[in-house]
């Protein structure tokens, strides 16, 4: 153990299931190393809860390396916690002060029903992908790289959009619980490249319709999503998504 | 083609609803600009001001066509904005206990509905004040000016701003419009799908300057008349 540890007070949202009322419970997180990640801190608290015969706090995680998009909670009012462009699993306890009170809530949206405590059901995002976030034309074997020209700008935009890990922080941070940033990233990532270009019109319509159907809100340009996104995805992708949709409205294919 | 691709479904998406709010909003912005340009003539005195009003009247059927278009834009703008607001509130029915607001945009962004409602109430009062009132009757006579004969629309406007409550109401409403536009004119370029990243600061600046110009420009008129009446002896110069 490192020489200096911290003591924190956690106020955590506890909810047994989707249809029961939730509440905040207060826990002491004692002797926490500043080198622990936020999720490791929760692991420690959970071990102690289990030892005391209490139900551990349910939360999601997988890679704990900031690449899978599984983790996420709203910590002191910020999706993924206090650091910008960082997933919750990559936040370390040294970014908090000894004696702090930390309020931990699940991502809240009607389209993200709470499964348990901090675990929410984000399958609405999967259904947006299923509606059109793929390529169904046969592209054959990988062609010789130079045979498929892609401009530098298009390649960079596609890569920036592809950085989205689908964590849902944009929805969590948006006052309207809009999934615009997520949907935009997924639409533009494909539209910019030759393989995705073929079905771009159909895709824009299908994915946006699914987004509406899932009960997400619309974009009021608060730029909260951009501020919360662990991968730095920009609102300009939403602008591009709208332009895709309007072109699709008047196109014949 | 499956049903979800029907024109009706495609047009009822939130993206199209937002577009409708944005485009009707831009129409209203054009009107606000023209309206300010016309009414600023109050500073040029009764003759110029009334000549402007007469020119508008002389447009005849075209004026009515524009008025109907404006009414349609106004009603559509409000209807769609409220419709979206309801959808958005439902999407986040459960609020957070702690909210940290990080977005680039601030108070004007979060109060669009409130500023909109103030504008709506103002428009009702405003139409009653000027459009529906008698422009040649006793209310248009400014005591001591023009040999106590009617000063037309100018006289009506002038006399209206003798009342401090009305002045305050007009100033509040003018600021609400400016406030509304300081967010709207930055945000609308995202809505219509044309704003590039690198142009965002310019859009923000233009929107703020426009909002400020509208707020100051419109507010100045009732304040000017009020000060003239109560501190400089009443009549138009
Ligand atoms: C002088 C009158 C008005 C003008 C010039 C005006 C202009 C605009 C513009 C340009 C937008 C931008 C839309 C966008 O971001 O895409 C907007 C948004 C909005 N307007 Fe107005 N508006 C006016 C009156 C009203 C009224 C009377 C209401 C409601 C009672 C209203 C409610 C709203 C709302 C709620 C939004 C935000 C929509 C959103 O965030 O998605 N506006 N307005
Ligand atoms: S657990 Fe994979 S991104 Fe956090």
XYZ file of C-alpha atoms and ligand atoms in Angstrom:
537
model
C 0.000 0.000 0.000
C 1.232 3.481 -0.677
C 1.850 5.606 2.361
C -1.022 8.026 1.779
C -4.613 6.896 1.446
C -7.890 8.785 1.222
C -11.286 8.572 2.867
C -14.346 9.432 0.845
C -18.093 9.507 1.252
C -20.041 7.964 -1.623
C -23.672 8.723 -2.361
C -24.666 5.959 -4.717
C -27.916 5.392 -6.606
C -29.322 2.005 -5.578
C -32.216 0.492 -7.485
C -33.135 -3.181 -7.319
C -34.647 -3.429 -10.776
C -36.159 -1.579 -13.723
C -39.582 -0.997 -12.241
C -38.847 -0.266 -8.603
C -38.115 3.089 -7.071
C -34.463 3.913 -6.555
C -32.782 5.916 -3.801
C -29.398 7.256 -2.761
C -27.420 5.292 -0.184
C -24.382 6.670 1.596
C -21.220 4.590 1.974
C -17.827 5.300 3.448
C -14.917 4.462 1.132
C -11.965 4.245 3.506
C -8.239 3.772 2.962
C -8.459 4.283 -0.778
C -5.159 4.517 -2.630
C -4.897 7.539 -4.955
C -3.430 5.181 -7.547
C -6.607 3.143 -7.800
C -8.951 3.669 -10.700
C -12.486 4.764 -9.945
C -13.791 1.281 -10.674
C -11.162 -0.333 -8.450
C -12.334 1.973 -5.689
C -15.873 0.641 -6.248
C -14.482 -2.922 -6.202
C -12.991 -2.237 -2.762
C -16.268 -0.818 -1.482
C -18.121 -3.830 -2.891
C -15.778 -6.321 -1.230
C -16.463 -4.663 2.109
C -20.203 -4.634 1.421
C -20.110 -8.354 0.651
C -18.117 -9.056 3.798
C -20.778 -7.217 5.761
C -23.437 -9.344 4.092
C -24.835 -6.490 2.015
C -25.685 -6.374 -1.673
C -22.733 -5.003 -3.716
C -23.221 -2.000 -6.005
C -23.915 -3.206 -9.537
C -21.935 -1.415 -12.252
C -20.760 -2.277 -15.755
C -17.178 -2.642 -16.926
C -15.162 -4.810 -19.246
C -11.823 -3.727 -20.712
C -10.999 -1.093 -18.067
C -8.696 0.395 -20.685
C -11.005 3.000 -22.152
C -11.655 1.165 -25.398
C -14.759 -0.996 -25.062
C -17.437 1.510 -24.007
C -18.930 -0.705 -21.319
C -18.307 1.398 -18.222
C -19.988 4.662 -17.383
C -21.809 6.492 -14.625
C -22.559 10.105 -13.851
C -20.110 11.231 -11.173
C -20.798 14.578 -9.493
C -23.005 15.541 -12.425
C -20.520 14.590 -15.154
C -20.826 11.536 -17.388
C -17.614 9.499 -16.944
C -16.464 11.715 -14.080
C -14.285 14.795 -13.743
C -11.791 14.321 -16.588
C -12.574 15.354 -20.133
C -12.007 12.884 -22.986
C -11.660 10.009 -20.476
C -13.832 6.997 -19.718
C -14.729 6.346 -16.086
C -12.468 3.278 -15.933
C -9.504 5.518 -16.759
C -10.195 8.063 -14.023
C -7.894 7.639 -11.036
C -8.672 8.517 -7.467
C -5.865 11.091 -7.337
C -8.270 13.397 -9.186
C -10.361 13.541 -6.024
C -9.462 14.995 -2.637
C -9.346 13.253 0.709
C -12.685 13.843 2.444
C -14.683 14.456 -0.768
C -18.279 13.438 -1.116
C -18.874 11.784 -4.485
C -22.363 11.443 -5.943
C -22.647 8.486 -8.332
C -25.718 8.084 -10.557
C -26.534 5.881 -13.535
C -26.772 7.293 -17.083
C -30.336 8.603 -17.079
C -32.565 8.457 -20.163
C -35.978 7.006 -20.867
C -34.304 5.037 -23.665
C -31.766 3.582 -21.183
C -33.877 1.704 -18.622
C -32.055 0.986 -15.387
C -31.272 -2.719 -14.990
C -29.824 -2.445 -11.505
C -28.085 0.325 -9.556
C -25.623 1.877 -12.029
C -26.211 -0.656 -14.800
C -28.408 0.608 -17.625
C -29.724 -1.151 -20.707
C -28.131 0.538 -23.717
C -29.441 -1.897 -26.315
C -31.319 1.018 -27.915
C -27.937 2.030 -29.356
C -27.452 -1.470 -30.757
C -30.840 -1.255 -32.440
C -29.821 2.024 -34.100
C -26.777 0.191 -35.519
C -28.939 -2.757 -36.591
C -31.183 -0.366 -38.508
C -28.405 0.525 -40.936
C -24.981 0.950 -39.376
C -23.369 -1.649 -41.603
C -22.495 -2.392 -45.192
C -24.447 -5.044 -47.051
C -22.913 -4.721 -50.495
C -20.334 -7.359 -51.329
C -16.935 -5.723 -51.337
C -15.032 -8.822 -52.335
C -11.461 -9.409 -51.262
C -9.399 -6.528 -49.965
C -8.362 -4.595 -53.086
C -4.893 -3.208 -53.643
C -4.746 -0.157 -51.348
C -4.117 2.396 -54.098
C -7.014 1.119 -56.151
C -9.563 2.779 -53.849
C -8.836 6.500 -53.607
C -9.956 8.249 -50.399
C -9.189 11.898 -49.759
C -7.159 12.750 -46.675
C -9.964 14.837 -45.209
C -12.533 12.062 -45.709
C -10.208 9.465 -44.217
C -9.541 11.646 -41.179
C -13.227 12.413 -40.642
C -14.129 8.744 -40.928
C -11.431 7.845 -38.407
C -12.554 10.581 -35.988
C -16.126 9.321 -36.201
C -14.990 5.708 -35.819
C -13.414 6.614 -32.472
C -16.938 6.366 -30.958
C -17.043 3.439 -28.529
C -20.825 3.576 -28.125
C -20.706 4.151 -24.362
C -23.789 6.392 -24.313
C -22.192 9.283 -22.420
C -23.546 11.705 -25.048
C -27.079 10.566 -24.221
C -26.363 10.741 -20.503
C -25.007 14.293 -20.709
C -27.597 15.754 -23.076
C -30.415 17.668 -21.330
C -32.750 16.083 -23.907
C -31.183 12.626 -23.666
C -30.567 12.838 -27.390
C -28.554 10.144 -29.167
C -27.653 12.537 -31.990
C -23.891 12.441 -31.426
C -23.753 8.633 -31.334
C -25.992 8.225 -34.385
C -24.098 10.926 -36.272
C -20.730 9.278 -35.623
C -22.024 5.925 -36.830
C -23.613 7.394 -39.971
C -20.674 9.595 -40.965
C -18.033 6.960 -40.309
C -19.541 4.890 -43.121
C -20.737 7.680 -45.400
C -17.236 9.095 -45.813
C -15.723 5.917 -47.234
C -16.294 4.337 -50.657
C -17.700 1.060 -49.297
C -20.252 2.860 -47.148
C -21.074 5.484 -49.724
C -23.353 3.169 -51.705
C -26.057 2.812 -49.065
C -25.610 6.184 -47.374
C -29.046 7.605 -48.170
C -30.981 4.572 -46.976
C -28.748 4.300 -43.936
C -29.241 7.901 -42.789
C -33.019 7.576 -42.932
C -33.181 4.165 -41.273
C -30.833 4.989 -38.411
C -32.412 8.352 -37.611
C -35.870 6.811 -37.672
C -34.720 4.159 -35.228
C -33.168 6.849 -33.013
C -36.539 8.621 -32.839
C -38.403 5.361 -32.241
C -36.254 4.525 -29.218
C -37.446 7.650 -27.433
C -34.278 9.748 -27.490
C -34.723 13.520 -27.576
C -33.686 15.931 -30.307
C -30.613 18.158 -30.526
C -30.933 21.639 -28.981
C -27.253 22.422 -29.466
C -26.190 22.581 -25.816
C -22.848 20.955 -26.782
C -23.011 18.843 -23.609
C -22.428 15.642 -25.601
C -19.202 16.947 -27.072
C -17.986 17.931 -23.596
C -18.801 14.477 -22.187
C -17.553 12.298 -25.037
C -14.532 10.257 -23.915
C -13.355 10.138 -27.509
C -13.707 13.827 -28.338
C -16.385 13.403 -31.027
C -17.522 16.837 -32.224
C -20.973 18.340 -32.748
C -19.954 18.987 -36.365
C -20.774 15.307 -36.971
C -24.371 16.101 -36.019
C -24.338 18.883 -38.603
C -23.030 16.404 -41.176
C -25.681 13.844 -40.168
C -28.453 16.354 -40.761
C -27.046 17.220 -44.137
C -27.024 13.460 -44.950
C -30.667 13.180 -43.936
C -31.800 16.174 -45.994
C -29.967 14.884 -49.054
C -31.560 11.480 -48.497
C -35.004 13.123 -48.366
C -34.688 14.437 -51.901
C -32.631 11.638 -53.461
C -34.116 8.803 -55.481
C -31.984 5.905 -54.245
C -40.058 0.301 -50.159
C -41.042 -0.458 -46.615
C -43.459 1.714 -44.724
C -40.856 3.436 -42.589
C -39.452 4.984 -45.745
C -42.752 6.556 -46.681
C -42.524 10.294 -47.267
C -44.773 10.848 -44.310
C -42.480 9.005 -41.935
C -39.384 10.633 -43.325
C -40.881 14.080 -42.865
C -42.034 13.422 -39.309
C -38.546 12.768 -37.939
C -37.178 15.022 -35.202
C -34.472 16.133 -37.627
C -37.125 17.563 -39.951
C -39.049 19.104 -37.059
C -35.896 20.871 -35.954
C -35.327 22.011 -39.521
C -38.826 23.486 -39.502
C -38.129 25.386 -36.282
C -34.872 26.636 -37.756
C -36.203 27.746 -41.143
C -39.294 29.447 -39.731
C -36.998 31.035 -37.128
C -34.814 32.440 -39.909
C -37.923 33.884 -41.591
C -38.809 35.554 -38.324
C -35.261 36.906 -38.057
C -35.669 38.549 -41.476
C -38.882 40.147 -40.273
C -37.284 41.326 -37.032
C -34.467 42.970 -39.017
C -36.862 44.740 -41.375
C -39.120 45.752 -38.504
C -36.201 47.325 -36.644
C -34.958 49.125 -39.754
C -38.419 50.640 -40.213
C -39.119 51.610 -36.640
C -35.733 53.160 -36.035
C -37.115 55.985 -38.212
C -38.835 57.245 -35.072
C -35.612 59.195 -34.547
C -36.096 60.924 -37.905
C -39.363 62.496 -36.718
C -43.079 62.209 -37.540
C -42.817 62.886 -41.260
C -40.313 60.119 -42.057
C -41.909 57.667 -39.688
C -45.410 58.130 -41.054
C -44.102 58.067 -44.616
C -42.625 54.621 -43.910
C -45.952 53.460 -42.493
C -47.780 54.833 -45.534
C -45.383 53.034 -47.876
C -46.120 49.755 -46.123
C -49.866 50.365 -46.427
C -49.463 51.186 -50.111
C -48.190 47.669 -50.749
C -51.811 46.525 -50.553
C -52.341 42.809 -51.225
C -48.599 42.111 -51.070
C -48.581 43.364 -47.475
C -51.335 40.937 -46.592
C -49.508 38.137 -48.320
C -46.425 38.895 -46.212
C -48.487 39.171 -43.055
C -50.053 35.756 -43.647
C -46.637 34.246 -44.340
C -45.326 35.762 -41.137
C -48.266 34.453 -39.152
C -47.792 30.975 -40.615
C -44.067 31.021 -39.783
C -44.783 32.237 -36.263
C -47.432 29.626 -35.528
C -45.351 26.823 -37.068
C -42.254 27.902 -35.175
C -44.037 27.894 -31.832
C -45.953 24.687 -32.549
C -42.881 22.697 -33.597
C -40.689 24.132 -30.831
C -43.248 23.108 -28.204
C -43.708 19.711 -29.835
C -39.950 19.070 -29.668
C -39.788 20.380 -26.129
C -42.370 17.803 -25.055
C -40.420 14.986 -26.755
C -37.213 16.202 -25.109
C -38.722 16.382 -21.647
C -40.092 12.859 -21.991
C -36.686 11.589 -23.100
C -35.166 12.711 -19.787
C -38.063 12.236 -17.393
C -35.739 11.236 -14.541
C -33.475 14.114 -13.643
C -30.015 13.937 -12.131
C -29.467 14.833 -8.490
C -26.286 16.682 -9.458
C -25.922 18.529 -12.754
C -22.643 19.938 -13.961
C -23.233 22.015 -17.044
C -20.226 21.869 -19.345
C -21.662 22.877 -22.690
C -20.234 25.831 -24.536
C -23.643 27.467 -24.578
C -25.173 29.081 -21.521
C -28.247 30.795 -20.151
C -29.824 31.734 -23.488
C -29.587 28.103 -24.631
C -31.347 26.790 -21.585
C -34.110 29.385 -21.615
C -35.221 29.232 -25.249
C -38.747 28.198 -24.327
C -39.033 30.877 -21.640
C -37.769 33.678 -23.907
C -40.084 32.347 -26.621
C -43.115 32.517 -24.342
C -42.283 36.110 -23.319
C -42.035 36.993 -27.013
C -45.375 35.347 -27.716
C -47.170 37.257 -24.951
C -45.497 40.440 -26.086
C -46.636 39.972 -29.689
C -50.271 39.753 -28.527
C -50.026 42.981 -26.509
C -48.015 44.677 -29.225
C -50.565 43.942 -31.957
C -53.336 45.227 -29.708
C -51.320 48.387 -28.905
C -50.511 49.480 -32.435
C -51.907 47.347 -35.221
C -55.474 47.235 -33.922
C -55.693 50.751 -32.479
C -57.133 53.857 -34.116
C -54.253 55.701 -35.765
C -56.055 58.995 -36.333
C -58.147 59.318 -33.159
C -57.438 61.167 -29.931
C -54.738 58.672 -28.932
C -52.627 59.886 -31.853
C -52.692 63.555 -30.791
C -49.513 64.584 -29.005
C -50.440 67.530 -26.738
C -48.788 70.716 -27.923
C -47.442 69.247 -31.139
C -48.770 69.713 -34.707
C -51.362 72.268 -33.438
C -52.989 69.523 -31.405
C -53.890 67.625 -34.607
C -53.341 63.896 -35.059
C -49.756 62.797 -35.651
C -50.909 59.475 -37.098
C -49.091 56.264 -36.188
C -46.173 58.300 -34.889
C -48.480 60.068 -32.415
C -49.951 56.753 -31.262
C -46.508 55.269 -30.632
C -45.286 58.427 -28.951
C -48.211 58.609 -26.522
C -47.967 54.916 -25.687
C -44.538 55.299 -24.158
C -45.656 57.941 -21.688
C -46.533 54.934 -19.487
C -43.477 53.535 -17.598
C -45.045 50.081 -17.244
C -45.425 49.752 -20.988
C -41.871 50.998 -21.519
C -40.599 48.360 -19.113
C -42.625 45.653 -20.834
C -41.311 46.622 -24.275
C -37.718 46.733 -23.053
C -38.083 43.306 -21.410
C -39.564 41.819 -24.572
C -36.868 43.380 -26.771
C -34.209 41.851 -24.555
C -36.014 38.491 -24.705
C -35.873 38.597 -28.515
C -32.178 39.505 -28.413
C -31.519 36.738 -25.934
C -33.465 34.184 -28.001
C -31.464 35.143 -31.078
C -28.086 35.084 -29.339
C -28.490 31.296 -29.116
C -30.735 30.699 -32.117
C -28.624 32.324 -34.792
C -25.551 30.354 -33.671
C -27.396 27.066 -33.396
C -29.512 27.178 -36.542
C -26.544 26.384 -38.818
C -26.180 22.997 -37.127
C -29.919 22.443 -37.570
C -29.834 23.081 -41.304
C -26.639 21.047 -41.679
C -24.078 23.608 -42.850
C -21.863 24.591 -39.886
C -18.232 23.469 -40.084
C -16.145 23.167 -36.917
C -13.843 25.985 -37.843
C -16.771 28.380 -38.359
C -18.357 27.805 -34.939
C -16.679 30.803 -33.235
C -17.796 33.104 -36.063
C -21.378 31.834 -35.808
C -21.320 32.405 -32.040
C -19.986 35.928 -32.417
C -22.440 36.897 -35.160
C -25.351 35.557 -33.106
C -24.316 37.490 -30.015
C -23.787 40.718 -31.920
C -27.109 40.320 -33.696
C -28.871 39.566 -30.418
C -27.289 42.602 -28.830
C -28.183 44.847 -31.782
C -31.808 43.690 -31.700
C -32.090 44.110 -27.924
C -30.477 47.573 -27.888
C -32.138 48.760 -31.091
C -35.697 47.937 -30.078
C -35.255 48.880 -26.399
C -33.924 52.294 -27.361
C -37.205 53.383 -28.949
C -39.511 53.285 -25.891
C -36.705 54.595 -23.685
C -36.027 57.510 -26.039
C -39.706 58.499 -26.202
C -40.129 58.155 -22.431
C -37.093 60.358 -21.748
C -38.250 62.958 -24.290
C -41.706 63.155 -22.702
C -40.740 63.178 -19.062
C -37.459 65.069 -19.114
C -37.475 67.262 -22.218
C -40.965 68.688 -22.282
C -42.984 66.158 -24.176
C -43.140 66.876 -27.904
C -41.267 65.205 -30.745
C -38.297 67.195 -31.937
C -39.373 37.222 -32.902
C -39.760 36.011 -32.828
C -38.848 34.798 -32.925
C -37.704 34.596 -33.645
C -37.022 35.595 -34.557
C -37.238 33.253 -33.391
C -36.117 32.677 -33.963
C -35.641 31.411 -33.669
C -34.558 30.747 -34.324
C -33.741 31.308 -35.495
C -34.368 29.541 -33.703
C -33.245 28.556 -34.000
C -33.697 27.192 -34.284
C -32.515 26.249 -34.298
O -31.714 26.247 -33.385
O -32.408 25.514 -35.254
C -35.331 29.458 -32.649
C -35.434 28.393 -31.772
C -36.432 28.268 -30.836
N -37.531 29.094 -30.692
Fe -37.796 30.862 -31.586
N -38.091 32.663 -32.510
C -39.089 33.567 -32.208
C -40.175 33.377 -31.393
C -40.380 32.245 -30.632
C -41.530 31.996 -29.833
C -42.720 32.927 -29.695
C -41.329 30.776 -29.224
C -42.186 29.954 -28.288
C -43.138 30.253 -27.545
C -40.060 30.278 -29.638
C -39.487 29.111 -29.207
C -38.287 28.594 -29.641
C -37.631 27.439 -29.087
C -38.121 26.598 -27.900
C -36.474 27.230 -29.842
C -35.432 26.144 -29.617
C -35.678 24.929 -30.425
C -34.605 23.899 -30.130
O -33.776 24.110 -29.261
O -34.601 22.867 -30.778
N -39.497 31.174 -30.514
N -36.106 30.595 -32.658
S -14.531 -0.568 -19.186
Fe -14.057 -0.539 -21.300
S -14.125 1.605 -21.673
Fe -14.321 1.555 -19.527
